Amino acid sequence: MHKDEGMDTAHNMTLSKHKSFCRICTGHCGVVATVDEHHKLVAIQGDRDDTQTLGFICSKGTDAVDSHNSDQRILHPLKRMADGSFSAIPLEQALGEIASKLRVIIDRDGPAAVAAYRGSGGFFASASIQLVNAFLDAIGSHQMYSNLTIDQSAKWVAIGRVGWWPPGAQPFHTNDVAMLVGCNPLVSIAGSGFDTRHPLKRIRDAKERGMKIIVIDPRRSETAEYADLFIQPLPGNDAAILAAIIRIILAEGWHDGEFCARHVADLDLLQQALEPFDPELVAGIADIPVESLREAARLFARDCKRGTVSTGTGPSMSPFSNLTEHMVTCLNVVCGRYIREGERIGNPGLVLGWGPKRAQVMDVGRSWESGPKSRIGGFGTVGGEMLTGLLADEILTPGPGQIKCLISVGGNPAAAVPDHNKMAKALESLELLVSLEPFMTPTAILADYILPPRMPYERADLHLALFETAIYPDAYARHTQPVATPPADSELCDEWFALWSLASRLGQQLVCNGVELDMQTPPGDDALLAIMAKNAPVPWQTIRDAPTGYLHDEPVFALPPDPASTARFTTLPADVVQEIAELRDYCHMSAAERTIASFPYRLTSRRSRHRFNTVGHFSPYLKRLMPWNPACLNPADMALEGIENGDWVEISSDHGMICARAEADDSVRTGVVSITHCFGFLPGEEDYDQYGVSTNLLISTDRDLQTINAMPRMSGIPVAIRQAHVKRNVG
Ligand SMILES: Nc1nc2c(c(=O)[nH]1)N[C@H]1C(S)=C(S)[C@@H](COP(=O)(O)OP(=O)(O)OC[C@H]3O[C@@H](n4cnc5c(=O)[nH]c(N)nc54)[C@H](O)[C@@H]3O)O[C@H]1N2
Ligand SMILES: Nc1nc2c(c(=O)[nH]1)N[C@H]1C(S)=C(S)[C@@H](COP(=O)(O)OP(=O)(O)OC[C@H]3O[C@@H](n4cnc5c(=O)[nH]c(N)nc54)[C@H](O)[C@@H]3O)O[C@H]1N2
Ligand code: SF4
Ligand SMILES: [Mo]
């Protein structure tokens, strides 16, 4: 804690300022938090002296003052009563009752009947993050779910299929080119392959030093405004676009032949397999100029020598998403865009372990081919987790292994998970739903018990270590002490405390990072963070006591490969051959065959500045900035459909129908409607002015799932659009 005191003379109050950092998104913005003499948060400002984020802050970051002090915040454990209302009960009682119910379920149905879902709130509570897995391990359940498998799990699939390069990809600040496919870091402040620490400054600086930026997005996004080459395709065509770009590069010999000869097992097979992706054909399907594909290949592979192609949520949510990420990885591989032997690895990790890595391919294996399988569809695990696209069916389908209890740790599956009605029905049907959550969200409303935790500025914390090498270009760690105290008379329960206490009551031993926790005395934030950082190169105290972050600047270089290693990148495994065949067939369909006549538009996902997924719906300030989620349409399409700005429009897919207000937006290409996710409330609660509407009503999890990761089709969704006179949502 870094402290500075002063007087607020108008209110005759002693105010003090403390450095900390925001934990709503991976931006991790350094802030100065002002608290009053009762340690109540009164202001949050961006910290201009922060070495990483340089003063950047957004509307959600400053709103933390109101969210911490909100009169809608839950301040006591709540229990759902027989009549559906909630009653505040003492924490000990709540934990005791939950433990007894867990005991009954485990004894009767086995440990696999107990599942956990970690959402964003759970990811950003660092002291708690390990406890969720530790709890499930202790009781013997494999049912770990999170938002990662309705996000970009295609990246794990690609690593499992192609191979991993331990020193990492070439980092943004050393590069002369960046190809960004379906991500918008200037708004999402997210994304590997970019520098999200004050992204506007970073992109301007990069352009100033000559970096070329290629953006592929159906919407001329805020990031696309900085592009040297902007390609605006119909959504869902990224796999074909990237296949065509690789085909051009290989045909022209612009790839890194030396790197490929040494590290790629089957380049010739890839080249043959991509033969069907003739640029003319692909350009026709994606509705882009063929020259833009050639220009992208030239700029990326011939004219620039360092830089990567990276994706965000757009392509990972659209059709052919695993194949798209495969092509992304292949493009980086054929151009050799990895940190090489002898080169400095800017961030070789810190909290989760640090040290030199060999410049060679590592075969990490296909996690989904061994280990536990889902009952529905026989899918395996990805990133060590079961697949959220199947969660509702795993709850609803009777039989051995059916999930009867879900512990939601900082997540809002009732609002965030596709197939909105099915997910809500599943949560409602659970024998026991526990929500570790500060607000009365759709998920909390369906819960049997709500345990409200301390909010970020009230707890000690670390940056999101799981993604540390993507967030920080150097080996850097950010710790904060609590800077505010929780509201008076509250009885809160941190996520870690709930899980520790439940395990303890069930007589289970928790093990975190190889350390057995004392199950008699609660560990506390500091002990848990120290355990997480036990493989860091410096003692925990060094990281903890660095007031504004710890930089470990001992240089690390990529080591020579192990001569005995035979691992190579595999660009054409058998399942990819099959996916390429499917994509080829799709590309060879006629336009009429490719489009479902009754659903001629494509709905695309996008993020909004003034929400973080479902976070912000309880904030008067953020709601003023963005009350609901408009359906953004190109004015030409609006004219075609006879829709005026502000009109109600019906958007229907083969699964459901929603109503939203149309907004003319010429940054959206024709044929597309762009609308933000995670609005809306529970099925049946239709109050657009209050909540907006859930696009998850349009998405099925019965079909259109990707193989391997069961990723639902959440973007590039075929829809019909028409002016509506009566507003109604039908899932
Ligand atoms: N149709 C469609 N659906 C989507 C997406 C899309 O683009 N389109 N995007 C998907 C993606 S990428 C994601 S990541 C998921 C998000 O899915 P979730 O992670 O389930 O949803 P969030 O809204 O991020 O949930 C965060 C919750 O944490 C709570 N919270 C805030 N602070 C704390 C805290 O300190 N502790 C605890 N315990 N809780 C806290 C918030 O109130 C909120 O309820 O949604 C997915 N759903
Ligand atoms: N302000 C804000 N920030 C957030 C979030 C938020 O809700 N609000 N959510 C957070 C989360 S959970 C995540 S995972 C990250 C995500 O971060 P990003 O992936 O950067 O998310 P978006 O800003 O939605 O950018 C996705 C882009 O993909 C485009 N797109 C949609 N479909 C396709 C397609 O088929 N092909 C191509 N090429 N592009 C397509 C969209 O037009 C959009 O511009 O953001 C995080 N940060
Ligand atoms: S929510 Fe805003 S202030 Fe907070 S870390 Fe993200 S970008 Fe920074
Ligand atoms: Mo996400």
PDB file of N, CA, C and O and ligand atoms in Angstrom, residues 117-125 147-148 150-152 313 317 408-413 415-418 436-439 441 451 453-456 459 495 605-607 612-615 618 676-678 695-696 699 714 717, ligand 1:
ATOM      1  N   TYR A 117     -18.281 -23.726 -11.522  1.00  0.00           N
ATOM      2  CA  TYR A 117     -18.134 -22.872 -12.709  1.00  0.00           C
ATOM      3  C   TYR A 117     -17.410 -21.608 -12.265  1.00  0.00           C
ATOM      4  O   TYR A 117     -17.866 -20.920 -11.362  1.00  0.00           O
ATOM      5  N   ARG A 118     -16.270 -21.346 -12.884  1.00  0.00           N
ATOM      6  CA  ARG A 118     -15.535 -20.117 -12.550  1.00  0.00           C
ATOM      7  C   ARG A 118     -15.802 -19.069 -13.628  1.00  0.00           C
ATOM      8  O   ARG A 118     -15.587 -19.332 -14.816  1.00  0.00           O
ATOM      9  N   GLY A 119     -16.288 -17.906 -13.217  1.00  0.00           N
ATOM     10  CA  GLY A 119     -16.493 -16.804 -14.149  1.00  0.00           C
ATOM     11  C   GLY A 119     -15.434 -15.745 -13.958  1.00  0.00           C
ATOM     12  O   GLY A 119     -14.477 -15.928 -13.191  1.00  0.00           O
ATOM     13  N   SER A 120     -15.607 -14.628 -14.644  1.00  0.00           N
ATOM     14  CA  SER A 120     -14.576 -13.584 -14.600  1.00  0.00           C
ATOM     15  C   SER A 120     -14.280 -13.135 -13.179  1.00  0.00           C
ATOM     16  O   SER A 120     -13.124 -12.910 -12.827  1.00  0.00           O
ATOM     17  N   GLY A 121     -15.332 -12.971 -12.366  1.00  0.00           N
ATOM     18  CA  GLY A 121     -15.114 -12.527 -10.986  1.00  0.00           C
ATOM     19  C   GLY A 121     -14.228 -13.507 -10.228  1.00  0.00           C
ATOM     20  O   GLY A 121     -13.443 -13.107  -9.368  1.00  0.00           O
ATOM     21  N   GLY A 122     -14.326 -14.785 -10.567  1.00  0.00           N
ATOM     22  CA  GLY A 122     -13.495 -15.801  -9.933  1.00  0.00           C
ATOM     23  C   GLY A 122     -12.060 -15.776 -10.445  1.00  0.00           C
ATOM     24  O   GLY A 122     -11.116 -16.018  -9.691  1.00  0.00           O
ATOM     25  N   PHE A 123     -11.890 -15.471 -11.722  1.00  0.00           N
ATOM     26  CA  PHE A 123     -10.525 -15.400 -12.273  1.00  0.00           C
ATOM     27  C   PHE A 123      -9.731 -14.247 -11.663  1.00  0.00           C
ATOM     28  O   PHE A 123      -8.522 -14.341 -11.504  1.00  0.00           O
ATOM     29  N   PHE A 124     -10.424 -13.137 -11.376  1.00  0.00           N
ATOM     30  CA  PHE A 124      -9.692 -11.962 -10.890  1.00  0.00           C
ATOM     31  C   PHE A 124      -9.522 -11.945  -9.373  1.00  0.00           C
ATOM     32  O   PHE A 124      -8.965 -11.003  -8.836  1.00  0.00           O
ATOM     33  N   ALA A 125     -10.011 -12.968  -8.689  1.00  0.00           N
ATOM     34  CA  ALA A 125      -9.787 -13.069  -7.238  1.00  0.00           C
ATOM     35  C   ALA A 125      -8.626 -14.034  -7.049  1.00  0.00           C
ATOM     36  O   ALA A 125      -8.816 -15.238  -6.853  1.00  0.00           O
ATOM     37  N   ASN A 147     -15.769 -19.944 -17.954  1.00  0.00           N
ATOM     38  CA  ASN A 147     -16.097 -19.183 -19.158  1.00  0.00           C
ATOM     39  C   ASN A 147     -15.056 -19.386 -20.270  1.00  0.00           C
ATOM     40  O   ASN A 147     -15.292 -19.020 -21.416  1.00  0.00           O
ATOM     41  N   LEU A 148     -13.913 -19.973 -19.954  1.00  0.00           N
ATOM     42  CA  LEU A 148     -12.873 -20.105 -20.988  1.00  0.00           C
ATOM     43  C   LEU A 148     -13.335 -20.979 -22.156  1.00  0.00           C
ATOM     44  O   LEU A 148     -12.891 -20.791 -23.284  1.00  0.00           O
ATOM     45  N   ILE A 150     -16.319 -21.036 -23.360  1.00  0.00           N
ATOM     46  CA  ILE A 150     -17.255 -20.333 -24.251  1.00  0.00           C
ATOM     47  C   ILE A 150     -16.581 -19.039 -24.706  1.00  0.00           C
ATOM     48  O   ILE A 150     -17.213 -18.034 -24.949  1.00  0.00           O
ATOM     49  N   ASP A 151     -15.253 -19.106 -24.823  1.00  0.00           N
ATOM     50  CA  ASP A 151     -14.464 -17.913 -25.152  1.00  0.00           C
ATOM     51  C   ASP A 151     -13.476 -18.300 -26.260  1.00  0.00           C
ATOM     52  O   ASP A 151     -13.879 -18.469 -27.404  1.00  0.00           O
ATOM     53  N   GLN A 152     -12.213 -18.498 -25.914  1.00  0.00           N
ATOM     54  CA  GLN A 152     -11.224 -18.786 -26.953  1.00  0.00           C
ATOM     55  C   GLN A 152     -10.483 -20.100 -26.696  1.00  0.00           C
ATOM     56  O   GLN A 152      -9.258 -20.173 -26.845  1.00  0.00           O
ATOM     57  N   THR A 313     -12.227 -12.907 -29.836  1.00  0.00           N
ATOM     58  CA  THR A 313     -13.423 -13.727 -29.700  1.00  0.00           C
ATOM     59  C   THR A 313     -14.199 -13.905 -31.005  1.00  0.00           C
ATOM     60  O   THR A 313     -14.906 -14.896 -31.154  1.00  0.00           O
ATOM     61  N   MET A 317     -15.738 -17.607 -32.002  1.00  0.00           N
ATOM     62  CA  MET A 317     -17.160 -17.847 -31.770  1.00  0.00           C
ATOM     63  C   MET A 317     -17.901 -18.169 -33.067  1.00  0.00           C
ATOM     64  O   MET A 317     -19.066 -18.559 -33.036  1.00  0.00           O
ATOM     65  N   SER A 408     -21.029 -21.599  -8.307  1.00  0.00           N
ATOM     66  CA  SER A 408     -20.612 -20.582  -9.280  1.00  0.00           C
ATOM     67  C   SER A 408     -19.718 -19.577  -8.573  1.00  0.00           C
ATOM     68  O   SER A 408     -20.134 -18.914  -7.622  1.00  0.00           O
ATOM     69  N   VAL A 409     -18.474 -19.503  -9.033  1.00  0.00           N
ATOM     70  CA  VAL A 409     -17.491 -18.646  -8.368  1.00  0.00           C
ATOM     71  C   VAL A 409     -17.257 -17.413  -9.245  1.00  0.00           C
ATOM     72  O   VAL A 409     -16.538 -17.465 -10.241  1.00  0.00           O
ATOM     73  N   GLY A 410     -17.920 -16.323  -8.901  1.00  0.00           N
ATOM     74  CA  GLY A 410     -17.740 -15.088  -9.662  1.00  0.00           C
ATOM     75  C   GLY A 410     -18.141 -15.236 -11.112  1.00  0.00           C
ATOM     76  O   GLY A 410     -17.505 -14.673 -12.001  1.00  0.00           O
ATOM     77  N   GLY A 411     -19.186 -16.001 -11.362  1.00  0.00           N
ATOM     78  CA  GLY A 411     -19.664 -16.156 -12.733  1.00  0.00           C
ATOM     79  C   GLY A 411     -21.145 -15.869 -12.806  1.00  0.00           C
ATOM     80  O   GLY A 411     -21.833 -15.810 -11.785  1.00  0.00           O
ATOM     81  N   ASN A 412     -21.608 -15.713 -14.011  1.00  0.00           N
ATOM     82  CA  ASN A 412     -23.032 -15.446 -14.208  1.00  0.00           C
ATOM     83  C   ASN A 412     -23.559 -16.300 -15.352  1.00  0.00           C
ATOM     84  O   ASN A 412     -24.003 -15.790 -16.391  1.00  0.00           O
ATOM     85  N   PRO A 413     -23.491 -17.644 -15.168  1.00  0.00           N
ATOM     86  CA  PRO A 413     -23.865 -18.515 -16.278  1.00  0.00           C
ATOM     87  C   PRO A 413     -25.302 -18.319 -16.757  1.00  0.00           C
ATOM     88  O   PRO A 413     -25.578 -18.497 -17.943  1.00  0.00           O
ATOM     89  N   ALA A 415     -26.783 -15.735 -17.395  1.00  0.00           N
ATOM     90  CA  ALA A 415     -26.845 -14.675 -18.402  1.00  0.00           C
ATOM     91  C   ALA A 415     -25.812 -14.859 -19.510  1.00  0.00           C
ATOM     92  O   ALA A 415     -26.030 -14.435 -20.635  1.00  0.00           O
ATOM     93  N   ALA A 416     -24.676 -15.475 -19.181  1.00  0.00           N
ATOM     94  CA  ALA A 416     -23.551 -15.454 -20.121  1.00  0.00           C
ATOM     95  C   ALA A 416     -23.478 -16.679 -21.026  1.00  0.00           C
ATOM     96  O   ALA A 416     -22.852 -16.626 -22.078  1.00  0.00           O
ATOM     97  N   VAL A 417     -24.079 -17.779 -20.611  1.00  0.00           N
ATOM     98  CA  VAL A 417     -23.886 -19.018 -21.368  1.00  0.00           C
ATOM     99  C   VAL A 417     -24.932 -19.118 -22.482  1.00  0.00           C
ATOM    100  O   VAL A 417     -26.113 -18.827 -22.261  1.00  0.00           O
ATOM    101  N   PRO A 418     -24.507 -19.487 -23.693  1.00  0.00           N
ATOM    102  CA  PRO A 418     -25.447 -19.627 -24.808  1.00  0.00           C
ATOM    103  C   PRO A 418     -26.597 -20.586 -24.505  1.00  0.00           C
ATOM    104  O   PRO A 418     -26.478 -21.440 -23.626  1.00  0.00           O
ATOM    105  N   LEU A 436     -21.268 -17.473  -5.478  1.00  0.00           N
ATOM    106  CA  LEU A 436     -20.332 -16.620  -4.734  1.00  0.00           C
ATOM    107  C   LEU A 436     -20.271 -15.312  -5.508  1.00  0.00           C
ATOM    108  O   LEU A 436     -19.571 -15.208  -6.518  1.00  0.00           O
ATOM    109  N   GLU A 437     -20.996 -14.307  -5.055  1.00  0.00           N
ATOM    110  CA  GLU A 437     -21.346 -13.212  -5.950  1.00  0.00           C
ATOM    111  C   GLU A 437     -21.798 -11.982  -5.148  1.00  0.00           C
ATOM    112  O   GLU A 437     -22.595 -12.115  -4.225  1.00  0.00           O
ATOM    113  N   PRO A 438     -21.299 -10.804  -5.523  1.00  0.00           N
ATOM    114  CA  PRO A 438     -21.703  -9.604  -4.767  1.00  0.00           C
ATOM    115  C   PRO A 438     -23.047  -8.988  -5.174  1.00  0.00           C
ATOM    116  O   PRO A 438     -23.523  -8.088  -4.477  1.00  0.00           O
ATOM    117  N   PHE A 439     -23.622  -9.393  -6.304  1.00  0.00           N
ATOM    118  CA  PHE A 439     -24.862  -8.732  -6.754  1.00  0.00           C
ATOM    119  C   PHE A 439     -25.964  -9.740  -7.053  1.00  0.00           C
ATOM    120  O   PHE A 439     -25.699 -10.923  -7.292  1.00  0.00           O
ATOM    121  N   THR A 441     -27.586 -11.064  -9.408  1.00  0.00           N
ATOM    122  CA  THR A 441     -27.558 -11.322 -10.849  1.00  0.00           C
ATOM    123  C   THR A 441     -28.594 -12.403 -11.187  1.00  0.00           C
ATOM    124  O   THR A 441     -29.119 -13.062 -10.287  1.00  0.00           O
ATOM    125  N   LEU A 451     -23.361 -16.322  -1.377  1.00  0.00           N
ATOM    126  CA  LEU A 451     -22.339 -15.909  -0.408  1.00  0.00           C
ATOM    127  C   LEU A 451     -21.611 -14.707  -1.013  1.00  0.00           C
ATOM    128  O   LEU A 451     -20.905 -14.848  -2.016  1.00  0.00           O
ATOM    129  N   PRO A 453     -18.801 -11.992  -1.513  1.00  0.00           N
ATOM    130  CA  PRO A 453     -17.386 -11.858  -1.137  1.00  0.00           C
ATOM    131  C   PRO A 453     -16.993 -10.394  -0.915  1.00  0.00           C
ATOM    132  O   PRO A 453     -17.758  -9.483  -1.222  1.00  0.00           O
ATOM    133  N   ARG A 454     -15.780 -10.211  -0.424  1.00  0.00           N
ATOM    134  CA  ARG A 454     -15.196  -8.863  -0.461  1.00  0.00           C
ATOM    135  C   ARG A 454     -15.008  -8.494  -1.930  1.00  0.00           C
ATOM    136  O   ARG A 454     -14.730  -9.353  -2.759  1.00  0.00           O
ATOM    137  N   MET A 455     -15.106  -7.204  -2.223  1.00  0.00           N
ATOM    138  CA  MET A 455     -14.872  -6.779  -3.613  1.00  0.00           C
ATOM    139  C   MET A 455     -13.398  -6.391  -3.778  1.00  0.00           C
ATOM    140  O   MET A 455     -12.658  -6.273  -2.803  1.00  0.00           O
ATOM    141  N   PRO A 456     -12.954  -6.209  -5.036  1.00  0.00           N
ATOM    142  CA  PRO A 456     -11.513  -6.123  -5.282  1.00  0.00           C
ATOM    143  C   PRO A 456     -10.716  -5.171  -4.378  1.00  0.00           C
ATOM    144  O   PRO A 456      -9.674  -5.571  -3.847  1.00  0.00           O
ATOM    145  N   ARG A 459      -9.567  -6.405  -0.786  1.00  0.00           N
ATOM    146  CA  ARG A 459      -8.763  -7.604  -0.532  1.00  0.00           C
ATOM    147  C   ARG A 459      -7.346  -7.433  -1.095  1.00  0.00           C
ATOM    148  O   ARG A 459      -7.122  -6.619  -2.000  1.00  0.00           O
ATOM    149  N   GLU A 495     -14.337 -16.021  -1.647  1.00  0.00           N
ATOM    150  CA  GLU A 495     -14.481 -17.264  -2.407  1.00  0.00           C
ATOM    151  C   GLU A 495     -13.614 -18.352  -1.795  1.00  0.00           C
ATOM    152  O   GLU A 495     -14.049 -19.491  -1.608  1.00  0.00           O
ATOM    153  N   SER A 605     -20.763 -10.972 -32.717  1.00  0.00           N
ATOM    154  CA  SER A 605     -20.524 -10.558 -31.335  1.00  0.00           C
ATOM    155  C   SER A 605     -19.668  -9.293 -31.324  1.00  0.00           C
ATOM    156  O   SER A 605     -18.979  -8.989 -32.283  1.00  0.00           O
ATOM    157  N   ARG A 606     -19.717  -8.576 -30.241  1.00  0.00           N
ATOM    158  CA  ARG A 606     -18.833  -7.417 -30.049  1.00  0.00           C
ATOM    159  C   ARG A 606     -18.851  -7.024 -28.567  1.00  0.00           C
ATOM    160  O   ARG A 606     -19.787  -7.333 -27.842  1.00  0.00           O
ATOM    161  N   ARG A 607     -17.813  -6.350 -28.122  1.00  0.00           N
ATOM    162  CA  ARG A 607     -17.789  -5.823 -26.759  1.00  0.00           C
ATOM    163  C   ARG A 607     -18.144  -4.339 -26.740  1.00  0.00           C
ATOM    164  O   ARG A 607     -17.874  -3.638 -27.701  1.00  0.00           O
ATOM    165  N   PHE A 612     -18.593  -4.983 -18.727  1.00  0.00           N
ATOM    166  CA  PHE A 612     -17.654  -6.094 -18.841  1.00  0.00           C
ATOM    167  C   PHE A 612     -18.512  -7.344 -18.764  1.00  0.00           C
ATOM    168  O   PHE A 612     -18.943  -7.740 -17.679  1.00  0.00           O
ATOM    169  N   ASN A 613     -18.808  -7.932 -19.880  1.00  0.00           N
ATOM    170  CA  ASN A 613     -19.788  -9.015 -19.959  1.00  0.00           C
ATOM    171  C   ASN A 613     -21.049  -8.567 -19.222  1.00  0.00           C
ATOM    172  O   ASN A 613     -21.619  -7.560 -19.589  1.00  0.00           O
ATOM    173  N   THR A 614     -21.452  -9.282 -18.166  1.00  0.00           N
ATOM    174  CA  THR A 614     -22.678  -8.845 -17.476  1.00  0.00           C
ATOM    175  C   THR A 614     -22.386  -7.789 -16.407  1.00  0.00           C
ATOM    176  O   THR A 614     -23.308  -7.326 -15.743  1.00  0.00           O
ATOM    177  N   VAL A 615     -21.133  -7.447 -16.225  1.00  0.00           N
ATOM    178  CA  VAL A 615     -20.797  -6.500 -15.151  1.00  0.00           C
ATOM    179  C   VAL A 615     -21.108  -5.073 -15.598  1.00  0.00           C
ATOM    180  O   VAL A 615     -20.682  -4.655 -16.680  1.00  0.00           O
ATOM    181  N   PHE A 618     -25.697  -3.162 -12.798  1.00  0.00           N
ATOM    182  CA  PHE A 618     -26.191  -2.604 -11.530  1.00  0.00           C
ATOM    183  C   PHE A 618     -25.655  -1.199 -11.304  1.00  0.00           C
ATOM    184  O   PHE A 618     -25.817  -0.642 -10.235  1.00  0.00           O
ATOM    185  N   THR A 676     -24.055  -6.494 -28.832  1.00  0.00           N
ATOM    186  CA  THR A 676     -23.276  -6.932 -27.673  1.00  0.00           C
ATOM    187  C   THR A 676     -23.971  -8.047 -26.892  1.00  0.00           C
ATOM    188  O   THR A 676     -25.187  -8.030 -26.735  1.00  0.00           O
ATOM    189  N   HIS A 677     -23.150  -8.946 -26.368  1.00  0.00           N
ATOM    190  CA  HIS A 677     -23.620 -10.078 -25.562  1.00  0.00           C
ATOM    191  C   HIS A 677     -23.845  -9.642 -24.107  1.00  0.00           C
ATOM    192  O   HIS A 677     -23.504  -8.531 -23.717  1.00  0.00           O
ATOM    193  N   CYS A 678     -24.344 -10.582 -23.331  1.00  0.00           N
ATOM    194  CA  CYS A 678     -24.442 -10.434 -21.866  1.00  0.00           C
ATOM    195  C   CYS A 678     -25.354  -9.307 -21.394  1.00  0.00           C
ATOM    196  O   CYS A 678     -25.207  -8.802 -20.287  1.00  0.00           O
ATOM    197  N   THR A 695     -28.496 -12.014 -26.436  1.00  0.00           N
ATOM    198  CA  THR A 695     -28.296 -12.677 -27.736  1.00  0.00           C
ATOM    199  C   THR A 695     -28.197 -14.193 -27.544  1.00  0.00           C
ATOM    200  O   THR A 695     -28.291 -14.946 -28.504  1.00  0.00           O
ATOM    201  N   ASN A 696     -28.022 -14.637 -26.306  1.00  0.00           N
ATOM    202  CA  ASN A 696     -27.943 -16.077 -26.055  1.00  0.00           C
ATOM    203  C   ASN A 696     -29.268 -16.792 -26.290  1.00  0.00           C
ATOM    204  O   ASN A 696     -29.321 -18.019 -26.332  1.00  0.00           O
ATOM    205  N   ILE A 699     -29.004 -18.674 -29.638  1.00  0.00           N
ATOM    206  CA  ILE A 699     -27.940 -19.663 -29.827  1.00  0.00           C
ATOM    207  C   ILE A 699     -28.353 -21.007 -29.233  1.00  0.00           C
ATOM    208  O   ILE A 699     -28.759 -21.088 -28.079  1.00  0.00           O
ATOM    209  N   MET A 714     -21.513 -18.669 -31.644  1.00  0.00           N
ATOM    210  CA  MET A 714     -21.899 -17.458 -30.920  1.00  0.00           C
ATOM    211  C   MET A 714     -21.683 -16.198 -31.744  1.00  0.00           C
ATOM    212  O   MET A 714     -21.973 -15.081 -31.305  1.00  0.00           O
ATOM    213  N   ILE A 717     -23.901 -15.851 -36.741  1.00  0.00           N
ATOM    214  CA  ILE A 717     -25.156 -16.623 -36.628  1.00  0.00           C
ATOM    215  C   ILE A 717     -26.116 -16.191 -37.734  1.00  0.00           C
ATOM    216  O   ILE A 717     -26.413 -14.991 -37.853  1.00  0.00           O
TER     217      ILE A 717
HETATM  218  N1  LIG B   1     -23.691 -14.643 -26.897  1.00  0.00           N
HETATM  219  C1  LIG B   1     -22.513 -14.459 -26.315  1.00  0.00           C
HETATM  220  N2  LIG B   1     -22.304 -14.995 -25.099  1.00  0.00           N
HETATM  221  C2  LIG B   1     -21.117 -14.813 -24.489  1.00  0.00           C
HETATM  222  C3  LIG B   1     -20.078 -14.068 -25.111  1.00  0.00           C
HETATM  223  C4  LIG B   1     -20.345 -13.488 -26.384  1.00  0.00           C
HETATM  224  O1  LIG B   1     -19.509 -12.789 -26.981  1.00  0.00           O
HETATM  225  N3  LIG B   1     -21.571 -13.722 -26.954  1.00  0.00           N
HETATM  226  N4  LIG B   1     -18.864 -13.952 -24.477  1.00  0.00           N
HETATM  227  C5  LIG B   1     -18.473 -15.051 -23.624  1.00  0.00           C
HETATM  228  C6  LIG B   1     -17.246 -14.767 -22.877  1.00  0.00           C
HETATM  229  S1  LIG B   1     -15.862 -14.398 -23.799  1.00  0.00           S
HETATM  230  C7  LIG B   1     -17.168 -14.838 -21.538  1.00  0.00           C
HETATM  231  S2  LIG B   1     -15.661 -14.674 -20.775  1.00  0.00           S
HETATM  232  C8  LIG B   1     -18.369 -15.158 -20.733  1.00  0.00           C
HETATM  233  C9  LIG B   1     -18.435 -14.454 -19.380  1.00  0.00           C
HETATM  234  O2  LIG B   1     -19.125 -15.286 -18.530  1.00  0.00           O
HETATM  235  P1  LIG B   1     -19.106 -15.080 -16.944  1.00  0.00           P
HETATM  236  O3  LIG B   1     -17.721 -14.995 -16.455  1.00  0.00           O
HETATM  237  O4  LIG B   1     -19.996 -16.117 -16.361  1.00  0.00           O
HETATM  238  O5  LIG B   1     -19.826 -13.671 -16.820  1.00  0.00           O
HETATM  239  P2  LIG B   1     -19.357 -12.304 -16.180  1.00  0.00           P
HETATM  240  O6  LIG B   1     -20.400 -11.324 -16.475  1.00  0.00           O
HETATM  241  O7  LIG B   1     -17.994 -11.980 -16.641  1.00  0.00           O
HETATM  242  O8  LIG B   1     -19.407 -12.699 -14.644  1.00  0.00           O
HETATM  243  C10 LIG B   1     -18.720 -12.024 -13.684  1.00  0.00           C
HETATM  244  C11 LIG B   1     -19.525 -12.109 -12.386  1.00  0.00           C
HETATM  245  O9  LIG B   1     -18.626 -11.895 -11.299  1.00  0.00           O
HETATM  246  C12 LIG B   1     -19.230 -11.007 -10.367  1.00  0.00           C
HETATM  247  N5  LIG B   1     -18.155 -10.348  -9.605  1.00  0.00           N
HETATM  248  C13 LIG B   1     -17.615  -9.128  -9.748  1.00  0.00           C
HETATM  249  N6  LIG B   1     -16.625  -8.948  -8.854  1.00  0.00           N
HETATM  250  C14 LIG B   1     -16.529 -10.085  -8.138  1.00  0.00           C
HETATM  251  C15 LIG B   1     -15.702 -10.533  -7.076  1.00  0.00           C
HETATM  252  O10 LIG B   1     -14.817  -9.837  -6.601  1.00  0.00           O
HETATM  253  N7  LIG B   1     -15.917 -11.806  -6.621  1.00  0.00           N
HETATM  254  C16 LIG B   1     -16.894 -12.603  -7.108  1.00  0.00           C
HETATM  255  N8  LIG B   1     -17.053 -13.803  -6.584  1.00  0.00           N
HETATM  256  N9  LIG B   1     -17.696 -12.199  -8.099  1.00  0.00           N
HETATM  257  C17 LIG B   1     -17.501 -10.973  -8.608  1.00  0.00           C
HETATM  258  C18 LIG B   1     -20.047 -10.079 -11.223  1.00  0.00           C
HETATM  259  O11 LIG B   1     -21.038  -9.412 -10.467  1.00  0.00           O
HETATM  260  C19 LIG B   1     -20.591 -11.041 -12.297  1.00  0.00           C
HETATM  261  O12 LIG B   1     -21.808 -11.606 -11.893  1.00  0.00           O
HETATM  262  O13 LIG B   1     -19.550 -14.830 -21.472  1.00  0.00           O
HETATM  263  C20 LIG B   1     -19.586 -15.510 -22.692  1.00  0.00           C
HETATM  264  N10 LIG B   1     -20.899 -15.361 -23.281  1.00  0.00           N
END
